[in-house]
Amino acid sequence: MDIYIQLALSGLFIGGVYALISVGLTLVFGVLRVVNFAHGEYLTIAMYLTYFMFQRVGIDPFVASIAVVPLMFVLGLATERLLIRPTLEAPHVVQVFVTFALSLFLQNLLLALFTSDFRSVRTPYATAAFQIGPLYVSWLRAAVFVVALAFAGGLAAFLKYTYMGSAIRATAQDRRSARLVGINVDRVYAVTFALGCALVGAAGILLSPLFSVNPYTGADMILVSFVIVVLGGMGSIAGAVTAGLLIGVVESFTGYLAGGELKQLVYFVLFMIVLAVRPNGLFGRKGAEVMDVT
Amino acid sequence: MKPVRSPLTGLLLPVAGFAVLAALPLIFSDAFFVAAVTLAFLGAAASLAWNLSGGYAGQLSLGHAAFYGLGAYVSTILFLKAGISPLIGMWLGAIVSAALAVFLGAITMRLKGSFFVMSTLAFGAVVHISAINLRDLTGGPSGLAIPLRPSPENLIFAKKLIYTYVALVLVIVFYAITRMIAASKIGYALVAFRENHDAARALGIRTLPLRIGVFALSAGLISICGTVHAQYYLYVDPDSVMGLNLSLNFALMAIVGGLGTAYGPIVGALLVSVVSVVMQAYLGDQISGLTQLAYAAIVILVLLVAPTGLGPSAHAFLKRRMTWLS
Amino acid sequence: MSQSKRRLARREVLGLLAAVPAVFSSRSALAQEPIKVGGIFPLTGGNSVFGNQNFQGVETAIELVNDRGGVKGRKIQLFKGDGNSPQAAISETNRLASREGVRIFVGSSTSAVGMVASQEAERNGAFYWEGMAVANNYTERDFKNVFRMGLSAAGLGEPAPLYAAEVLAPMLKIDSKNLKVAVVAEDSAFGVDVSRAVIAQAEKLGIKIGLRELYSAKTTDLSPLVLKLRSLDPDMIIATQFINDAILFQRQMKEMNYSPKAFVGTSAGHSTLSLAEAIGKDVNGIFSSSFPLDANLNSLSAEARADREAFLKRYEAKYKVAPAVQESLGFVVGIALARDILGNATSDSASDLREASLKVDVPVGSYINGWGLKFDDKGQNRRAFGSVVQWQDQKMISVYPAANKVHDPIMVPLPARNAR
C-alpha cells in the first residue's frame, strides 16, 4: 500500500511541473489559437538564464526568478511582435511552422553559444528530503509542486479579476466581438503570449535545481505538454492542471507496474482514446473541437 | 480557386520542368550534389503524397512519418526475414499504411484544426515508440541494416545515380496523381470542404468518406517513399524514418512551395534542399549549429514574406505587376 | 621544396600549355600536399555531447602529429562533418568526399551514424576508421575498407560483470554466484546493446540478474524505477545511461534515501564530468565500465607516456578542463590513424590503407589508454579492451584491469547516504 501512495505522490510532483509548463501553452492556444512549438525552447532559455545567474553571480534560483520571469515576459513580447503578429492573418499552418522554425532556430542558437554540454545548478537543498512514516518527500519537489499550483491559481485569478484578464477571456471567446466592444486585441495578444513565456520561464526556474539543461532539454519535455493541453481541453487552465497531474500519476504507475519504456506509449494511447471519445478534452468548451460533418 | 487551364501551365510547363530536373544530376555530377538532389526528389515525392491530404483536403497531419516509416519497415522486414523483394514489399507496406490511415481517419477526421493536428502528432508518436519497443521485429532502436547486394529486383543499386531517377519517377507519378485528383470532382469537393465546411455541407457535399480515402491514398504513397528510403540508405532505424521532424519536414516543404498546389511540394523540396546544401557547404566547417541556425532563419523569413508559399506568392506578385503595367 | 621549384621553373620554358598540367602533377609529387581526413561526428542534436568530445580528442591528436612534423613530412588536414542524423551523415560524407577531396574518414560517436557513414565511405571506395560506434553488427558487414579500432557493445559492457565477480563480490563478502544484480538501461541502441552484453556476460559468470529495466533517456521522472529497486533490494546496479538520466537517477535515489551496495555504470553518463558537476561529492564511489580513461604509467611505452603528457597539456590549455573518457578515446583513435596507419601506408589510397591496417601490429600499452592495435579478419581491433574507473574525490580513477589500475577501489560497500 505504502508503495502506491509513494507512487501517487511522485506522480503528483512531476505532474505539477507538467502542469506549469502546459498552462502557458494552453493559454496561448486558447487566445491566439497558435500551437507554439517553440514553447519548450523558452523553458530551456529560462533554465540557462537561471544557470548562469547561479554559476556566475551565485544567485539562488528562487531569488533569480525576480529577474528571469520579467526577462522572459519581455522576450515573449518581442517574439509576438516580430513573428506571431505578422502571421496571425495567414493560414493556420503558417503559424505552426513559424513556431517550429523558431524552435529550431533557438535550439541551434543555444548550441552555438553554449555547446551541447549539460549544465547543472547544484544547490544544497536539491536532494534534501523528509520522511513521513514510510514516505519520502523531497523538499524541492514539494515546493515546486506548491509553487506551480500557486502560479496556476494566480493566473486564473488574474484572468478572472483584472480588466486585462477579462479582455483576454473575451478575446479568447470571440476576437471579432472583443474588438467591437473596444478591446485592444493586439495588446491582448501581446500580453497573452508574453504571459505564456513568463509562465514557462517560471517553470524553467523551478526545474533548474532538478534537471540539467542543454539546448535540447525543453524540446524533450514539451511533447508531453502537447498531450496535456489537448487532454485538458485546449485553452482551459483548470484542464491543463488536472491533465498535468493525471499524466504525472499515470506515468508514475505505468513506470512502476509496466516498466519505464512503456510510459510514453501508455499516455499517448490514452490520449488518442480520449480524443476519440471526448475530443473536447476534460474541461474544453464543447463544440470547439468537432466539426458538424457527415 | 479555379485552376488555370491553358495548355502552357497544363502540360508544357510541367514537362519542361521535369526535363530540367532530370538533367540536373547530369549537369552537376559531383557526388555531394547528386546525393542532395536525390534527397530533394525523395522529399518532394513524400511531400506530394502528404499534400494530397494535408494541402487539398486541409487535413494538416503531423503523423505522416509513421506511414513513411511503415513503408521502410514492412519492406525491409519482409526482405530480410523472408527474402521477399522490396518491389513487392513496398506494395504490402502501402496497403498496411493505407489500412491504418483508414482506421486513424475514422477516429480523427471529425476533429477540427488543431485537434486534428495534435491527434496525428500523438499517432506518430505511438507508432514511433512501438517501433522502438518491438525489438524482435524491428531491431529496436539499433534498427536494421540491409546488406549491400546490388540487383534491380532487390531495389539496390551500386550506382547512386539510379536512386536519383527512381525518386524522380516517384515525383512525376505522384505529381500526375495529384493533378488528376485536383481536376476531378473529388478534388473540388475537398477544396470546397477546406475553404468552408459548413457551406460545403449545405451544398450537400458528403466529404467524410472522400477525406478518409484521400488520407489513405496519401499514406500509401508516402509509404512507398519509405521503402525507397530504406533501399537507398540500406539502414532503417526508428528515429530516422519515423521521427517527428520528418513529419514536420514533409509539411514544411509543401507549405514553403505552395500548400494545396501540385507543384508546391516540388518547389518547396528543391528550395529547402538548396538552402540546406548551400548552408552545409559554406558553414559546415564552422561552429556547431550554425548551419541549422541559418536554415531556420531562412524558413522563418520565407514564411513571413510569402505566407501562402513561394509559388502562389510569386504568382500573385507577378499578377499585381501586370495589372499595374497595363 | 627547392628541388621541385627548380623542376617547375625548367618546365615553364616549355610553354604555358605544357606547364599547366605539369603544375598539377608536380604538386602531387611535392609531398607537401596535406593528407585530408574527414571527421563524421554528431556535432549538433541530441548526441552532440559525445560527438563534440570525441572530435576534440581527434583534433588534439592531429594537431600534435602536425606539430611534430606531420606524417612523412605531410601535414594532416582535418575536416568537420556534422553527422547529426543518419541522413546528415550520408550527405556530409559525400560533401567531404566530393567537395574537399577527402578519402579517409574517422568517426562517429553513435552506431546509427557510424553504420551509414561507413557504408557511404565504402560505396565511394574511401577508407573508414571507426573509433566509437559500438554496435555489435558493425563489423559483420563484410566491408573492405572499414576498420574499428574501438570496442563493440560487448567489449564495453563485459568489464562490469567481470569486475563485479572478480573484485566487488569478494569485497562485499558475497559469493559471486549469490550476487543479485539489477540491470538498468536507457532504451536507445546504446542502452539496449550494452545491457544485453552485460547480462550475457553476467550469466556466463553465474551472476543472477534480478531485474532488467529499460526507459527512455528523455524521461523526467525515475522515481518509479527507484521504488522498484528498493523493494527488490539488489546488491548491485549496473546501469547504462546517458547524461541527464544518469544525473536524474542519482538525484532521485538520494531523495528516496536509497542506495545499493555498489553502483556500476557503463560509460556515457557515468564517465563524464557533467555527472560530478551535477551531483558533487555524491559521485564518489560510483564505478563505470568504459573505454579506458588512462592507464597505469608503468604499463605504457615511453612513446605513449610522452603522448599522454602532450595530450593533457594541449587539451587543458585549449579547453580549460581536464579531458575525460570520450576525449581521451578520440585522441587515441586520431593518433593511431595518423601514426600507425597513415605513417606505415605506402600511399594514402584506400587500398594501401587497408593493406597497412591488416599488417599493423602495435603491442598493448602503446596508446595512452593502454590499448594496442591488431585487427582480426573482420576489421575489429583485438587489442582494445574496456576498463573500469571509479569516481574518487570527484575525479575518475582507473581501477581495472591491472594494466590500467592506478588506485585501489574505495567505498565498497557504498556507505550510508549521510556518511559520504
Short mmCIF file of N, CA and C in Angstrom, two decimals, chain A residues 33-123:
data_model
loop_
_atom_site.label_atom_id
_atom_site.label_comp_id
_atom_site.label_asym_id
_atom_site.label_seq_id
_atom_site.Cartn_x
_atom_site.Cartn_y
_atom_site.Cartn_z
N ARG A 33 -4.96 30.99 -30.62
CA ARG A 33 -5.18 29.82 -31.48
C ARG A 33 -3.89 29.40 -32.18
N VAL A 34 -2.78 29.64 -31.53
CA VAL A 34 -1.49 29.25 -32.10
C VAL A 34 -0.92 28.13 -31.27
N VAL A 35 -0.57 27.01 -31.91
CA VAL A 35 0.15 25.95 -31.22
C VAL A 35 1.62 26.34 -31.26
N ASN A 36 2.15 26.65 -30.11
CA ASN A 36 3.51 27.19 -30.08
C ASN A 36 4.55 26.08 -29.92
N PHE A 37 5.17 25.69 -31.03
CA PHE A 37 6.17 24.63 -30.97
C PHE A 37 7.46 25.09 -30.30
N ALA A 38 7.62 26.39 -30.17
CA ALA A 38 8.86 26.89 -29.55
C ALA A 38 8.71 27.03 -28.03
N HIS A 39 7.58 26.62 -27.50
CA HIS A 39 7.35 26.75 -26.07
C HIS A 39 8.47 26.11 -25.25
N GLY A 40 8.91 24.94 -25.68
CA GLY A 40 9.96 24.23 -24.96
C GLY A 40 11.27 25.00 -24.93
N GLU A 41 11.55 25.74 -26.00
CA GLU A 41 12.82 26.47 -26.05
C GLU A 41 12.82 27.62 -25.05
N TYR A 42 11.64 28.17 -24.77
CA TYR A 42 11.60 29.22 -23.74
C TYR A 42 11.90 28.63 -22.37
N LEU A 43 11.48 27.40 -22.18
CA LEU A 43 11.84 26.69 -20.95
C LEU A 43 13.36 26.55 -20.85
N THR A 44 13.95 26.13 -21.97
CA THR A 44 15.40 25.97 -21.99
C THR A 44 16.10 27.29 -21.71
N ILE A 45 15.64 28.35 -22.35
CA ILE A 45 16.28 29.66 -22.16
C ILE A 45 16.21 30.07 -20.69
N ALA A 46 15.04 29.88 -20.09
CA ALA A 46 14.92 30.25 -18.68
C ALA A 46 15.87 29.43 -17.81
N MET A 47 16.02 28.15 -18.16
CA MET A 47 16.93 27.31 -17.38
C MET A 47 18.38 27.79 -17.54
N TYR A 48 18.74 28.19 -18.76
CA TYR A 48 20.10 28.71 -18.96
C TYR A 48 20.30 30.02 -18.18
N LEU A 49 19.31 30.91 -18.26
CA LEU A 49 19.43 32.18 -17.52
C LEU A 49 19.66 31.90 -16.04
N THR A 50 18.84 30.97 -15.51
CA THR A 50 18.97 30.63 -14.10
C THR A 50 20.35 30.04 -13.80
N TYR A 51 20.77 29.16 -14.71
CA TYR A 51 22.08 28.53 -14.51
C TYR A 51 23.19 29.58 -14.45
N PHE A 52 23.17 30.51 -15.42
CA PHE A 52 24.27 31.47 -15.45
C PHE A 52 24.23 32.43 -14.27
N MET A 53 23.03 32.79 -13.83
CA MET A 53 22.95 33.65 -12.66
C MET A 53 23.50 32.93 -11.43
N PHE A 54 23.20 31.64 -11.38
CA PHE A 54 23.67 30.84 -10.25
C PHE A 54 25.19 30.67 -10.31
N GLN A 55 25.67 30.32 -11.49
CA GLN A 55 27.07 29.95 -11.66
C GLN A 55 27.99 31.17 -11.60
N ARG A 56 27.59 32.25 -12.28
CA ARG A 56 28.48 33.40 -12.39
C ARG A 56 28.33 34.36 -11.22
N VAL A 57 27.10 34.54 -10.76
CA VAL A 57 26.86 35.54 -9.73
C VAL A 57 26.51 34.89 -8.39
N GLY A 58 26.21 33.60 -8.41
CA GLY A 58 25.89 32.92 -7.17
C GLY A 58 24.49 33.21 -6.64
N ILE A 59 23.58 33.58 -7.55
CA ILE A 59 22.22 33.87 -7.10
C ILE A 59 21.40 32.58 -7.08
N ASP A 60 20.71 32.35 -5.98
CA ASP A 60 19.88 31.17 -5.86
C ASP A 60 18.74 31.21 -6.88
N PRO A 61 18.39 30.06 -7.45
CA PRO A 61 17.33 30.04 -8.48
C PRO A 61 16.04 30.72 -8.05
N PHE A 62 15.65 30.51 -6.80
CA PHE A 62 14.38 31.09 -6.38
C PHE A 62 14.46 32.61 -6.32
N VAL A 63 15.65 33.12 -5.99
CA VAL A 63 15.84 34.58 -6.00
C VAL A 63 15.94 35.08 -7.43
N ALA A 64 16.61 34.28 -8.26
CA ALA A 64 16.82 34.68 -9.65
C ALA A 64 15.50 34.90 -10.38
N SER A 65 14.45 34.26 -9.90
CA SER A 65 13.16 34.37 -10.59
C SER A 65 12.72 35.83 -10.69
N ILE A 66 13.13 36.67 -9.72
CA ILE A 66 12.74 38.07 -9.76
C ILE A 66 13.21 38.72 -11.06
N ALA A 67 14.37 38.30 -11.54
CA ALA A 67 14.88 38.87 -12.78
C ALA A 67 14.45 38.03 -14.00
N VAL A 68 14.45 36.71 -13.84
CA VAL A 68 14.25 35.85 -15.00
C VAL A 68 12.82 35.94 -15.53
N VAL A 69 11.83 35.95 -14.63
CA VAL A 69 10.45 35.97 -15.10
C VAL A 69 10.15 37.24 -15.94
N PRO A 70 10.51 38.44 -15.44
CA PRO A 70 10.29 39.62 -16.29
C PRO A 70 11.05 39.55 -17.61
N LEU A 71 12.27 39.02 -17.57
CA LEU A 71 13.04 38.88 -18.81
C LEU A 71 12.30 38.00 -19.82
N MET A 72 11.76 36.93 -19.33
CA MET A 72 11.03 36.02 -20.22
C MET A 72 9.77 36.70 -20.76
N PHE A 73 9.17 37.53 -19.91
CA PHE A 73 7.98 38.28 -20.35
C PHE A 73 8.34 39.18 -21.53
N VAL A 74 9.46 39.89 -21.38
CA VAL A 74 9.90 40.80 -22.44
C VAL A 74 10.24 40.02 -23.71
N LEU A 75 10.89 38.90 -23.53
CA LEU A 75 11.24 38.06 -24.68
C LEU A 75 9.97 37.61 -25.40
N GLY A 76 8.95 37.30 -24.61
CA GLY A 76 7.66 36.91 -25.19
C GLY A 76 7.04 38.05 -25.98
N LEU A 77 7.10 39.25 -25.42
CA LEU A 77 6.56 40.43 -26.12
C LEU A 77 7.25 40.60 -27.47
N ALA A 78 8.58 40.47 -27.44
CA ALA A 78 9.34 40.67 -28.66
C ALA A 78 8.98 39.61 -29.70
N THR A 79 8.88 38.36 -29.26
CA THR A 79 8.56 37.29 -30.19
C THR A 79 7.19 37.53 -30.84
N GLU A 80 6.24 37.91 -30.00
CA GLU A 80 4.89 38.12 -30.51
C GLU A 80 4.92 39.21 -31.58
N ARG A 81 5.62 40.30 -31.27
CA ARG A 81 5.65 41.43 -32.19
C ARG A 81 6.31 41.06 -33.52
N LEU A 82 7.43 40.33 -33.42
CA LEU A 82 8.22 40.07 -34.63
C LEU A 82 7.70 38.89 -35.45
N LEU A 83 7.22 37.86 -34.79
CA LEU A 83 6.93 36.64 -35.54
C LEU A 83 5.46 36.23 -35.53
N ILE A 84 4.79 36.44 -34.41
CA ILE A 84 3.43 35.92 -34.33
C ILE A 84 2.44 36.89 -34.98
N ARG A 85 2.55 38.16 -34.63
CA ARG A 85 1.57 39.12 -35.15
C ARG A 85 1.54 39.16 -36.67
N PRO A 86 2.71 39.17 -37.33
CA PRO A 86 2.66 39.22 -38.80
C PRO A 86 1.98 38.01 -39.44
N THR A 87 1.86 36.91 -38.69
CA THR A 87 1.30 35.70 -39.33
C THR A 87 -0.11 35.39 -38.86
N LEU A 88 -0.67 36.24 -38.00
CA LEU A 88 -1.99 35.89 -37.44
C LEU A 88 -3.06 35.81 -38.52
N GLU A 89 -2.92 36.58 -39.57
CA GLU A 89 -3.93 36.56 -40.62
C GLU A 89 -3.63 35.48 -41.65
N ALA A 90 -2.44 34.91 -41.58
CA ALA A 90 -2.05 33.89 -42.55
C ALA A 90 -2.73 32.57 -42.21
N PRO A 91 -2.69 31.59 -43.15
CA PRO A 91 -3.29 30.29 -42.85
C PRO A 91 -2.70 29.71 -41.56
N HIS A 92 -3.52 28.93 -40.91
CA HIS A 92 -3.15 28.31 -39.64
C HIS A 92 -1.79 27.62 -39.69
N VAL A 93 -1.53 26.92 -40.79
CA VAL A 93 -0.29 26.15 -40.89
C VAL A 93 0.95 27.04 -40.79
N VAL A 94 0.82 28.26 -41.29
CA VAL A 94 1.99 29.14 -41.29
C VAL A 94 2.44 29.43 -39.86
N GLN A 95 1.46 29.67 -38.98
CA GLN A 95 1.82 29.92 -37.59
C GLN A 95 2.50 28.72 -36.97
N VAL A 96 1.93 27.54 -37.23
CA VAL A 96 2.53 26.33 -36.68
C VAL A 96 3.99 26.24 -37.11
N PHE A 97 4.22 26.53 -38.40
CA PHE A 97 5.57 26.32 -38.89
C PHE A 97 6.52 27.46 -38.58
N VAL A 98 5.99 28.65 -38.37
CA VAL A 98 6.86 29.72 -37.88
C VAL A 98 7.38 29.35 -36.50
N THR A 99 6.50 28.84 -35.64
CA THR A 99 6.98 28.48 -34.31
C THR A 99 7.89 27.27 -34.35
N PHE A 100 7.62 26.36 -35.29
CA PHE A 100 8.52 25.21 -35.43
C PHE A 100 9.93 25.67 -35.85
N ALA A 101 9.98 26.55 -36.85
CA ALA A 101 11.27 27.06 -37.30
C ALA A 101 11.94 27.86 -36.18
N LEU A 102 11.15 28.59 -35.42
CA LEU A 102 11.71 29.35 -34.30
C LEU A 102 12.34 28.40 -33.29
N SER A 103 11.68 27.27 -33.06
CA SER A 103 12.24 26.31 -32.10
C SER A 103 13.58 25.78 -32.59
N LEU A 104 13.66 25.49 -33.88
CA LEU A 104 14.92 25.04 -34.47
C LEU A 104 15.99 26.13 -34.35
N PHE A 105 15.57 27.35 -34.61
CA PHE A 105 16.47 28.50 -34.56
C PHE A 105 17.04 28.65 -33.15
N LEU A 106 16.16 28.64 -32.16
CA LEU A 106 16.61 28.86 -30.79
C LEU A 106 17.50 27.72 -30.29
N GLN A 107 17.11 26.49 -30.61
CA GLN A 107 17.94 25.35 -30.21
C GLN A 107 19.37 25.51 -30.71
N ASN A 108 19.48 25.88 -31.98
CA ASN A 108 20.82 25.96 -32.56
C ASN A 108 21.57 27.20 -32.14
N LEU A 109 20.81 28.26 -31.84
CA LEU A 109 21.46 29.45 -31.27
C LEU A 109 22.07 29.09 -29.92
N LEU A 110 21.31 28.39 -29.09
CA LEU A 110 21.82 27.99 -27.77
C LEU A 110 23.01 27.05 -27.93
N LEU A 111 22.92 26.18 -28.93
CA LEU A 111 24.02 25.25 -29.18
C LEU A 111 25.29 26.00 -29.57
N ALA A 112 25.15 26.97 -30.48
CA ALA A 112 26.31 27.73 -30.93
C ALA A 112 26.89 28.54 -29.77
N LEU A 113 26.03 29.05 -28.90
CA LEU A 113 26.51 29.88 -27.80
C LEU A 113 27.10 29.06 -26.66
N PHE A 114 26.39 27.99 -26.28
CA PHE A 114 26.77 27.30 -25.03
C PHE A 114 27.21 25.87 -25.21
N THR A 115 27.35 25.37 -26.42
CA THR A 115 27.67 23.96 -26.72
C THR A 115 26.58 23.03 -26.18
N SER A 116 26.74 21.75 -26.43
CA SER A 116 25.68 20.82 -26.04
C SER A 116 25.92 20.23 -24.65
N ASP A 117 26.94 20.70 -23.93
CA ASP A 117 27.21 20.16 -22.60
C ASP A 117 26.02 20.38 -21.67
N PHE A 118 25.82 19.43 -20.80
CA PHE A 118 24.77 19.59 -19.79
C PHE A 118 25.28 20.48 -18.66
N ARG A 119 24.45 21.42 -18.27
CA ARG A 119 24.83 22.31 -17.16
C ARG A 119 23.88 22.05 -16.01
N SER A 120 24.43 22.02 -14.82
CA SER A 120 23.59 21.73 -13.66
C SER A 120 23.72 22.81 -12.61
N VAL A 121 22.60 23.20 -12.07
CA VAL A 121 22.59 24.08 -10.91
C VAL A 121 22.65 23.16 -9.70
N ARG A 122 23.69 23.31 -8.90
CA ARG A 122 23.81 22.39 -7.77
C ARG A 122 23.56 23.11 -6.46
N THR A 123 22.38 22.95 -5.93
CA THR A 123 22.05 23.60 -4.67
C THR A 123 22.11 22.56 -3.56
#
